[in-house]
Structures are given as structure tokens and as C-alpha cells.
Coordinates of C-alpha atoms in Angstrom, one line a residue:
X1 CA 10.0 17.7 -12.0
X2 CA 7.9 14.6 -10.8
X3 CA 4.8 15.1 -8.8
X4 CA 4.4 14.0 -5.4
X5 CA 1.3 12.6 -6.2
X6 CA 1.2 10.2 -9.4
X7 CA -0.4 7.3 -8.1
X8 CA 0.6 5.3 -11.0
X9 CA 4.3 5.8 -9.7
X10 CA 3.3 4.7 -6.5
X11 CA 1.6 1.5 -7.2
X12 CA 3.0 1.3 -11.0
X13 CA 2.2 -1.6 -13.3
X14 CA 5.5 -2.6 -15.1
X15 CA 8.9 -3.3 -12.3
X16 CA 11.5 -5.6 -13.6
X17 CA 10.6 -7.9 -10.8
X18 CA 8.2 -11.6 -11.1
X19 CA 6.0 -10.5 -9.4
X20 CA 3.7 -7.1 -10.5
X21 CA 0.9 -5.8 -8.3
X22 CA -1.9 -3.8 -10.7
X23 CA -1.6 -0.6 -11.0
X24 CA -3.2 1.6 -7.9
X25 CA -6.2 3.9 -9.7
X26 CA -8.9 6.6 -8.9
X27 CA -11.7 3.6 -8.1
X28 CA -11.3 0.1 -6.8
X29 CA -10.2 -2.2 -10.3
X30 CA -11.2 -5.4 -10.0
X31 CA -7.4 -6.4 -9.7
X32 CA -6.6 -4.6 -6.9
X33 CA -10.1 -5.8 -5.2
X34 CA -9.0 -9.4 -5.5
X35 CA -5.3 -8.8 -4.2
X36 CA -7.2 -7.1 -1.0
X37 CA -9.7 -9.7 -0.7
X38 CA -6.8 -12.3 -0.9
X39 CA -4.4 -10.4 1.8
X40 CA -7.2 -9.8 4.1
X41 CA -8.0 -13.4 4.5
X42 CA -5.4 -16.0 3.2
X43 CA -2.7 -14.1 3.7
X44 CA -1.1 -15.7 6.8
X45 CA -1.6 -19.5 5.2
X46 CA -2.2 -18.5 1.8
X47 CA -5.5 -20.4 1.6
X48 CA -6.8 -21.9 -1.9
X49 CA -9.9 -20.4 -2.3
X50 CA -12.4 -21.6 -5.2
X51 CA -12.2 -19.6 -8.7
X52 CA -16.1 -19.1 -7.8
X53 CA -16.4 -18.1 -4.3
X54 CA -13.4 -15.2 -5.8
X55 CA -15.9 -14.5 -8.8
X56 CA -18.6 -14.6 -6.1
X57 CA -17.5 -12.3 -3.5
X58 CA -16.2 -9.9 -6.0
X59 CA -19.4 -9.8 -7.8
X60 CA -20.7 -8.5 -4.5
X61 CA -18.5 -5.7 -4.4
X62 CA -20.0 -4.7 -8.1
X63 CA -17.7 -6.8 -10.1
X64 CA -19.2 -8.5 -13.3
X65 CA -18.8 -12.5 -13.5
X66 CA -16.8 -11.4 -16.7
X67 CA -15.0 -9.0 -15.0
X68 CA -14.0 -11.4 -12.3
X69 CA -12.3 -14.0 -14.4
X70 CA -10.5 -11.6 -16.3
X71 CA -8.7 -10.2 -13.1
X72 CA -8.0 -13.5 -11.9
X73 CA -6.4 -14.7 -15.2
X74 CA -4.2 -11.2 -15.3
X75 CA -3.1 -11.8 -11.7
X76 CA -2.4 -15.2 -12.4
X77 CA 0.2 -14.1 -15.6
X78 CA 1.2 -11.2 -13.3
X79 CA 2.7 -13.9 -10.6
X80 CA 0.1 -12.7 -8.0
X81 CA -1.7 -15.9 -7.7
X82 CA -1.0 -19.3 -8.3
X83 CA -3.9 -21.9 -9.8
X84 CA -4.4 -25.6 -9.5
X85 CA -7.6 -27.6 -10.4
X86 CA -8.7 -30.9 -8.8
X87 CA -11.8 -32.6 -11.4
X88 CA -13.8 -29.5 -12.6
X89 CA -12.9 -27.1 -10.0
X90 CA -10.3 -24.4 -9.4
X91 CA -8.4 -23.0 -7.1
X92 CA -6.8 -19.7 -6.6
X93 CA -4.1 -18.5 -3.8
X94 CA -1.5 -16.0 -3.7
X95 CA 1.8 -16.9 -4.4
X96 CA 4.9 -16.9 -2.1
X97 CA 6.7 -13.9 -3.6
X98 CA 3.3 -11.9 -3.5
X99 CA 2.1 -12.7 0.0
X100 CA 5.7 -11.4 1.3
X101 CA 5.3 -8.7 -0.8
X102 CA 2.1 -7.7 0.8
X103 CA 3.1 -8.6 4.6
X104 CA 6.3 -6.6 4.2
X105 CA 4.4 -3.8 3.0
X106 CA 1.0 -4.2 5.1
X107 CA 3.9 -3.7 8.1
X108 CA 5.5 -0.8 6.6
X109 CA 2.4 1.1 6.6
X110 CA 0.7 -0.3 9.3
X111 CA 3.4 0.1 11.9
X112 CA 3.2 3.2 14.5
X113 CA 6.1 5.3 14.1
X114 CA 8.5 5.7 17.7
X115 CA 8.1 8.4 19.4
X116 CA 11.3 10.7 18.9
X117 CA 12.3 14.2 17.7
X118 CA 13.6 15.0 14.9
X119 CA 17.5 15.6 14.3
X120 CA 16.6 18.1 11.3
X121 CA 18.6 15.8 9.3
X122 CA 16.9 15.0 5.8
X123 CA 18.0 11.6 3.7
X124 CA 19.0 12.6 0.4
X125 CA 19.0 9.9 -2.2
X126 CA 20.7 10.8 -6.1
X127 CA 20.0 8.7 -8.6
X128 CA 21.1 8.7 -12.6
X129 CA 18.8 6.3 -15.1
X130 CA 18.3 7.0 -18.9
X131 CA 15.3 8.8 -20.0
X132 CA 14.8 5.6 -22.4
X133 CA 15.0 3.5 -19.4
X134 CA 11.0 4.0 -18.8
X135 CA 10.7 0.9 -16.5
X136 CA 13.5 1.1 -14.7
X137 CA 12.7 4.3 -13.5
X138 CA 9.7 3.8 -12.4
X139 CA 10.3 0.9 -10.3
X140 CA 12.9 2.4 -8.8
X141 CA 10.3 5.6 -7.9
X142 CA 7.9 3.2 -6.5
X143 CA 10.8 1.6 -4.5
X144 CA 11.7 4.6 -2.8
X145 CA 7.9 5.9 -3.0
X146 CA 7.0 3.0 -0.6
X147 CA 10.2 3.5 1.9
X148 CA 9.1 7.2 2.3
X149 CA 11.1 9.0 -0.1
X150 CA 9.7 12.3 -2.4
X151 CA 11.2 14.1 -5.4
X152 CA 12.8 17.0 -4.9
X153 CA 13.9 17.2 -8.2
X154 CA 13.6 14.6 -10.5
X155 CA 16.8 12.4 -9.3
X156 CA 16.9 13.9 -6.0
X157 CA 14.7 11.9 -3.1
X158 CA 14.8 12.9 0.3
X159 CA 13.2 11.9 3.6
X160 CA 13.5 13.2 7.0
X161 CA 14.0 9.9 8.5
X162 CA 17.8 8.3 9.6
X163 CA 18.8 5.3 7.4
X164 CA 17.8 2.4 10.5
X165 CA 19.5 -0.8 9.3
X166 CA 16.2 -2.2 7.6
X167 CA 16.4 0.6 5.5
X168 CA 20.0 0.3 4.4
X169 CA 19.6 -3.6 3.7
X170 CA 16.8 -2.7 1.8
X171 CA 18.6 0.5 -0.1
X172 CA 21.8 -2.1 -0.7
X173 CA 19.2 -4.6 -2.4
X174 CA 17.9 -2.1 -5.3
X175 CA 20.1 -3.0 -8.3
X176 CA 17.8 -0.2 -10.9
X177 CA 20.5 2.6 -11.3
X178 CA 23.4 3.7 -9.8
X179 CA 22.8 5.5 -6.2
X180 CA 24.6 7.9 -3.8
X181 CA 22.6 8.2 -0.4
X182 CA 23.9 11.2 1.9
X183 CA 22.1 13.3 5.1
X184 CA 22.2 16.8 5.3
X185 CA 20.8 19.8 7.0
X186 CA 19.0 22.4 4.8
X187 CA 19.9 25.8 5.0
X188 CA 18.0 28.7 4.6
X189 CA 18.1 31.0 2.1
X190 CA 16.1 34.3 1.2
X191 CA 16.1 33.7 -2.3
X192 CA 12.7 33.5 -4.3
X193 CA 13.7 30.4 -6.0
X194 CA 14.3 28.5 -3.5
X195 CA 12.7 25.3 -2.6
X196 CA 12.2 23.7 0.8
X197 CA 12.2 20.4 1.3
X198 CA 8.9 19.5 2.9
X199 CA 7.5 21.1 -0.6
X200 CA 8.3 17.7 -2.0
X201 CA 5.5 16.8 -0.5
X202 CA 1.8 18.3 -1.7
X203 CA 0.7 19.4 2.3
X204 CA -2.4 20.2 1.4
X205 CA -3.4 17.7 -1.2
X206 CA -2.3 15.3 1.9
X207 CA -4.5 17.1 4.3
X208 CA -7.2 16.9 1.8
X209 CA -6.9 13.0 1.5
X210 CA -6.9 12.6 5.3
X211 CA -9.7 14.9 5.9
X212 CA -12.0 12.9 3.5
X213 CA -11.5 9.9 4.8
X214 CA -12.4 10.7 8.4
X215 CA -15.6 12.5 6.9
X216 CA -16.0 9.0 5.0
X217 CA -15.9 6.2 7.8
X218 CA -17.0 9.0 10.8
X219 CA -19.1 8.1 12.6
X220 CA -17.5 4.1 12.2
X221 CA -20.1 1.5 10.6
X222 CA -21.7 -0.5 13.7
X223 CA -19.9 -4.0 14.5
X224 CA -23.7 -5.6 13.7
X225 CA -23.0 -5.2 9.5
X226 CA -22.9 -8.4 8.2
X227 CA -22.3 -10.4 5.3
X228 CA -21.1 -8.6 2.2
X229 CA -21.9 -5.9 3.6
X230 CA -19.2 -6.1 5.8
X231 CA -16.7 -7.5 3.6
X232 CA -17.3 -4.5 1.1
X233 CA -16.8 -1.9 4.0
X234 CA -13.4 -3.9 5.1
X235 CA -11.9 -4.1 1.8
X236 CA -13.1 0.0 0.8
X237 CA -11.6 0.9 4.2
X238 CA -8.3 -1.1 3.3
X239 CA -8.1 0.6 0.0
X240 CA -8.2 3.6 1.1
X241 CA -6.4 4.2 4.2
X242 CA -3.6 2.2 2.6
X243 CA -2.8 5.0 0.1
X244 CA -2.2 7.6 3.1
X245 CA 1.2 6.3 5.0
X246 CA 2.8 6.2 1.5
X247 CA 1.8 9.5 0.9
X248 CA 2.6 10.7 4.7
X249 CA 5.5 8.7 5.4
X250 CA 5.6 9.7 9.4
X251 CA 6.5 13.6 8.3
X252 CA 8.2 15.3 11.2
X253 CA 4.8 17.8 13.5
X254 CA 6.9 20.9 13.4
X255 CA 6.8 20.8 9.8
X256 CA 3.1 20.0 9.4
X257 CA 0.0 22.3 10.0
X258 CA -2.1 22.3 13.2
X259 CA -4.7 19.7 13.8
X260 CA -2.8 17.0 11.3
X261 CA -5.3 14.2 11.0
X262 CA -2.9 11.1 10.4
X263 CA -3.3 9.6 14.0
X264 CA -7.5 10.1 14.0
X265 CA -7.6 8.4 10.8
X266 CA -5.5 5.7 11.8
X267 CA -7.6 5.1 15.0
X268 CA -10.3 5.4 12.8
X269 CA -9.3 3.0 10.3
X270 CA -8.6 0.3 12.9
X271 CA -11.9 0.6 14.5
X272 CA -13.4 0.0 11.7
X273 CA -11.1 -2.9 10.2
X274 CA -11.0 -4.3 13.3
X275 CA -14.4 -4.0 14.1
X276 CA -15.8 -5.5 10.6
X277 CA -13.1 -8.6 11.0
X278 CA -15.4 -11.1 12.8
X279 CA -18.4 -11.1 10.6
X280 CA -16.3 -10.2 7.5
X281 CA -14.2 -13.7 8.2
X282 CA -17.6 -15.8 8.6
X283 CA -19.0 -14.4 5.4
X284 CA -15.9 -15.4 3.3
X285 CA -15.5 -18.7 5.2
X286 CA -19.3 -19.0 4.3
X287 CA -19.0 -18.2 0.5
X288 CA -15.9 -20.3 -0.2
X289 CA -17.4 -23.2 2.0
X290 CA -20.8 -22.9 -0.3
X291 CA -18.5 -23.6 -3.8
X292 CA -15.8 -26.1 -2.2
X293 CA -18.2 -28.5 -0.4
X294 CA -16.8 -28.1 3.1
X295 CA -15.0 -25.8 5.0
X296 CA -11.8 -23.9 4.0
X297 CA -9.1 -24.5 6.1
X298 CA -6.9 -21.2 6.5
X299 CA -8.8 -18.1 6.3
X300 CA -8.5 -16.1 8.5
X301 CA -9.0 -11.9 8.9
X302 CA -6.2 -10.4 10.0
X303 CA -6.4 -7.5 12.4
X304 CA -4.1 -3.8 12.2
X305 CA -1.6 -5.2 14.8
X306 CA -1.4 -8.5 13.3
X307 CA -0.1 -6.7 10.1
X308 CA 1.8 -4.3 11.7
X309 CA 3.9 -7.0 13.9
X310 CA 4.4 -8.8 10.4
X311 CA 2.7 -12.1 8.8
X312 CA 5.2 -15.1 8.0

């Protein structure tokens, strides 16, 4: 049976697609520091940034020079980011297929879920792949990982959320396996062995996760940080919080516990995002000015509703 929470499943390193995000693990890598430093400031225009203002900044979050230009030359044979040089100097920005990667998914997760009761209907989505067929199954898991799905069983996925028509497009798009998608009601049964289906999902270990990040960011760092040190709080806050509406994909209240902390710790995640943007922008305009000679046209930090209504 596959565990609801294998993080490598969920942001996994090998999908039979061009472009492949790093892996998601227990710290910040440096990978997945640059990809957030990139999305939270070019990600609208895809700015060219300098290959040392991205060594720079990184080095500030407690990346090694080293370190720096290895994750920028795996993200650059990953598809991630695209270079160009002009004389002696380099330039890194994301490429088109990753910065539609990220907006899509900065919306999905970023978007406040409507208002409206449940039908008690769950989605149940059946797959078949061959157990040698390592790759393909795990980019189909994270597919349906990041659209809110869970494993029931192994090639059983279920949410409590309707197909909307965003949802079917994106369900007709996966070509790993063959698929039958159905909604049901669950019945109960007195049996021992049976299995309910909000078990798919580790409640508590979720309830854990949000109760350490409000304990984390509470009270919210004071809009006078500066600098890196603003910059370093944005992208940690980022890092984290983004993890939580893939692992709490809008589950219905009657089936949660009381006090549920997903809407404090999204209000507390955009006070602090929000909050940190102004002086976070300056100091990345600031260090990619320093390396390019003059000002960087197209960086910009993005705030939680303009993710959630969607970059272009």
C-alpha cells in the first residue's frame, strides 16, 4: 500500500516529461532554493538574472559558491532554466515550460477553495501500470498527488472533490497508464477490516505539519527585515507552506478534527509573504543590479493573490 506521505512521490525526480523539478526533501536543496528564488521574482517575465547574483543570493541562504553552480548546471540539463552568455558573463532564467509549470501549480495551491458542502461523493480514480514501469508510476502518482488525489490502495486514488472541467481536461491529458475515473458514495460497514476513505490521508501527521508551521512563523517576522534577511524568510516560508495544500487538498470539515489549522496558516503565510515582498524585491533587484552593471528589468515579487489568480 503506498503512503500518503512519501515526499519523493510528491515532488519526484524522474517524470517522462522535458521538464523535471528536483526532487522535494527533508531540508531546503540548493535546487529547489534556486527554482523558489527564480518563481518568486522572474516568474511573471522570466527575468535573466546573472549566474553570480544566483550564486550570490543563494550563498546567503547557506549555499556554498560550489554548491551554487552545481544546482544551476543540474537545472539547466533538467530543462528548468535556460542560459545565454554575452562577453564573459552569464545569464540564467526559467524556461517556458517550467515557469507554466510553476504558475499552474503556484494557482492550484494558492487558490481559496469555494465555499460549498459536500455531496459525500468521493472521486475514485483506477489505474493499471507494470511493477517494472518504475517511472511511469511515479509520475503518474505525482500527477494525481498534485490534483488532490490519495491512495487508497495502491491503484486506487480517491478525492472528495467533483471532476470541474479543469480537472477532466487535465485527467484526459495524462497518457501514463490506462485509467477508469468513477464517483461513488462509501458505505459503511462494521467489519474490522475495513477502511475508510479519509484514512488515505495521515490526519494527524497533517495536523502535525500545520501545527508546526503556525508555531514557526507565529508571531509573523516584522515588515522592517531587510536584505537577505528577508529574502531568506520569503523563500523558507514558500517552502514550506507550499508542501501543505498538496498534502490537504481542501478535505471536506465534517471529516476533519476540531480546530483544523489550514485557514490560520494560510493567513499566516500570506502575511508574512506578503509582508516580506517589498524589501525582499529591492534586495534581489539590488544583488542582480551589483553583478549586471545596471538594473534588471523584470523582477518583480509576486504576492499570494497574484499567484493564486494565475501568472501568464
Amino acid at each position: 500500500m503506498t503512503g500518503p506521505y512519501d515526499i519523493g512521490e510528491i515532488f519526484p525526480e524522474e517524470l517522462s516529461e522535458p521538464v523535471r523539478l528536483p526532487r522535494r526533501q527533508s531540508g531546503n536543496s540548493p535546487q529547489g532554493l534556486a527554482v523558489t528564488l527564480l518563481a518568486d521574482y522572474t516568474l511573471r517575465h522570466r527575468a535573466w538574472l546573472p549566474s553570480r547574483a544566483v550564486v550570490a543570493l543563494l550563498a546567503e541562504a547557506g549555499v556554498t559558491p560550489a554548491g551554487a553552480r552545481t544546482a544551476i548546471s543540474r537545472l539547466a540539463r533538467r530543462g528548468v532554466i535556460e542560459g545565454r552568455r554575452e562577453g564573459r558573463r552569464s545569464s540564467y532564467r526559467l524556461t517556458a515550460g517550467a515557469a507554466t509549470f510553476l504558475a499552474v501549480g503556484a494557482g492550484a495551491i494558492l487558490t481559496p477553495a469555494e465555499a460549498q458542502p459536500w455531496d459525500e461523493q468521493w472521486t475514485l480514480i483506477a489505474f493499471s501500470l507494470p511493477q517494472e514501469e518504475g517511472t511511469l508510476r511515479r509520475g503518474l502518482r505525482s500527477q494525481l498527488r498534485w490534483m488532490g488525489y490519495a491512495p487508497l490502495y495502491d491503484g486506487l486514488w480517491i478525492s472528495p472533490r467533483d471532476l470541474d472541467v479543469k480537472a477532466r481536461a487535465r485527467l484526459a491529458d495524462l497518457t501514463l497508464g490506462t485509467l477508469t475515473v468513477f464517483r461513488a458514495r462509501h458505505v459503511e460497514l462494521d467489519a474490522a477490516t475495513r477502511r475508510n476513505p479519509i484514512d488515505a490521508w495521515d490526519i494527524a501527521g497533517i495536523a502535525r505539519q500545520y501545527e508546526a508551521f503556525v508555531e514557526r512563523w507565529s508571531p509573523a517576522p516584522p515588515g522592517t527585515l531587510g536584505g537577505a534577511e528577508a529574502v531568506r524568510a520569503r523563500t523558507e516560508v514558500m517552502n514550506t507552506y507550499r508542501r501543505l495544500p498538496v498534502l490537504d487538498p481542501q478535505l471536506p470539515a465534517r471529516l476533519l478534527p476540531p480546530g483544523w489549522l489550514r485557514e490560520p496558516a494560510r493567513e499566516l503565510f500570506t502575511t508574512v509573504y506578503d509582508g516580506l515582498a517589498g524589501a525582499a524585491e529591492d534586495h534581489v533587484r539590488a544583488v542582480a543590479a551589483r553583478y549586471c552593471g545596471a538594473p534588471v528589468a523584470g523582477i518583480r515579487a509576486h504576492t499570494v493573490a497574484d499567484l493564486a489568480a494565475g501568472l501568464r
